[in-house]
Amino acid sequence: MIEPRILKGFRDSLPQQEITRQNLISEVQKIFRSFGFVPIDTPAIEYSEVLLGKGGGETDKQMFRFRDNGDRDVSLRFDLTVPLARYVAANKDKLTFPFKRYHIGKVWRGEKPQKGRFREFYQCDFDIIGTDSIASDFEILLMIHTCLSEMNIGEFRILVSHRGIINTFLESISLSDKSDEILRIIDKLSKIGRDGVAENLKECGIDEDGIKKILNFLSLTKNGFSETLGILSEQLGKTDDIARLEELFIMLKDCGIESSFLLDTSVTRGLDYYTGIVYETQLVQLPQIGSICSGGRYDNLTGLYTKDRLSGAGSCIGLDRLIAALEETAGSIVNSTGSADILIASGKIDTATAQNIAVKFRKSGIKTDCYAGTKDMGHQFSYAEKNGIRFVICNKTDKDSYSVKEIATRQMYEDISFDEIVKKVK
């Protein structure tokens, strides 16, 4: 007998969990399409050389890499952005730029599993490729704000920074030669804390004075967005990167959403391909769950695959982590997990009649399940309750009216018409 087990960091998705995921995907797809974004898809497996070296050393180590039956060196994709770069390079003559795309699919990373973090998980990416305009940075941030606002997840903050500012700061303290290592360490701040960052910086060969300056730099987020910009201007001068953030802040303010954004110098994003504005999210009620949506600008992600320089900006919603957050905050999307709105019971209604009734309800936009079996009504009511079905149609009269039971209240409605049922359900 084979034990029905699964690998650590992987999981089965039960119906209510999958309904939640599909509801969530449906909601974000509507938002993406409303902004004029189009869907794409790419293979789950790529040649390893396509994926290696763009995520950074740590991500390369986490890749699920193997040799296939043709002895080819292949890997499972660790995100959806690097495959996007390969996709754009391969199909650039068929695409129209700026190219606005979204992609929802599974990715795989061999990292340590924890709450809301798995080795196989869904990502939900949206990017604008082929322009370095500040308008594209702003639109991506506006989409993040729109998505999080629509999902009823409580108060949130979108933390913004710029890779160029951090690099300028490291250059000012003579540590630009270690910038890649330092950025990866800083990116772990929310996981390992300031003491952990200090210890990692020390192991990286940074002296006490350098560590102190870096930690002080990371603390500037205690000030407001415009105040932090002023401090950065004093420390680093009026650089182009600071000017870009100032322009971005004006756009956020003009839209009346600036209160949801903070300039946080500790946000670096650990992946090597980011070069400009970067961002992460923080749920005020659940800071421990980490960022549920993050991203940034990459000036030449396609450089490994084509001579054409294509700048882009994009973000990614971690669906599994977002679902974990919604479960904690009892979000409205999670609560809508019934398999159907109505169950048509078997017994007093024959199968053919039940299916004909179901067709009418479905045409009215109501999800309808016909019970398959001959169990008694008590079992059928239990079936409805366990599947989150709100109403059970128990019988049909010759007058085209129905006997209906509401599961939550246990109330029976006699001689109720089809239109009345539709109204009650909706």
JSON list of C-alpha atoms in Angstrom, two decimals, residues 35 50 85 90 95 111 117 129 144 182 197 211 216 239 252 259 267 333 363 415:
[
{"chain": "A", "resi": 35, "resn": "PHE", "atom": "CA", "xyz": [-6.45, 48.86, -17.38]},
{"chain": "A", "resi": 50, "resn": "VAL", "atom": "CA", "xyz": [17.48, 31.04, -19.67]},
{"chain": "A", "resi": 85, "resn": "ALA", "atom": "CA", "xyz": [11.97, 38.57, -20.78]},
{"chain": "A", "resi": 90, "resn": "ALA", "atom": "CA", "xyz": [11.33, 35.63, -28.85]},
{"chain": "A", "resi": 95, "resn": "LEU", "atom": "CA", "xyz": [3.96, 42.38, -30.06]},
{"chain": "A", "resi": 111, "resn": "GLU", "atom": "CA", "xyz": [13.14, 27.70, -0.06]},
{"chain": "A", "resi": 117, "resn": "ARG", "atom": "CA", "xyz": [5.18, 30.64, 1.85]},
{"chain": "A", "resi": 129, "resn": "ILE", "atom": "CA", "xyz": [7.39, 46.56, -21.31]},
{"chain": "A", "resi": 144, "resn": "ILE", "atom": "CA", "xyz": [-1.57, 47.69, -6.94]},
{"chain": "A", "resi": 182, "resn": "ILE", "atom": "CA", "xyz": [24.49, 44.32, 0.65]},
{"chain": "A", "resi": 197, "resn": "VAL", "atom": "CA", "xyz": [21.11, 42.33, 9.02]},
{"chain": "A", "resi": 211, "resn": "ILE", "atom": "CA", "xyz": [27.07, 48.82, 9.44]},
{"chain": "A", "resi": 216, "resn": "ASN", "atom": "CA", "xyz": [20.68, 54.53, 9.93]},
{"chain": "A", "resi": 239, "resn": "THR", "atom": "CA", "xyz": [19.97, 63.18, -8.15]},
{"chain": "A", "resi": 252, "resn": "LEU", "atom": "CA", "xyz": [0.08, 59.98, -6.27]},
{"chain": "A", "resi": 259, "resn": "SER", "atom": "CA", "xyz": [-1.62, 58.48, 2.16]},
{"chain": "A", "resi": 267, "resn": "VAL", "atom": "CA", "xyz": [13.03, 48.28, 0.29]},
{"chain": "A", "resi": 333, "resn": "ILE", "atom": "CA", "xyz": [-13.70, 37.00, -1.14]},
{"chain": "A", "resi": 363, "resn": "LYS", "atom": "CA", "xyz": [-29.55, 31.23, -17.28]},
{"chain": "A", "resi": 415, "resn": "ASP", "atom": "CA", "xyz": [-45.19, 27.77, -2.75]}
]
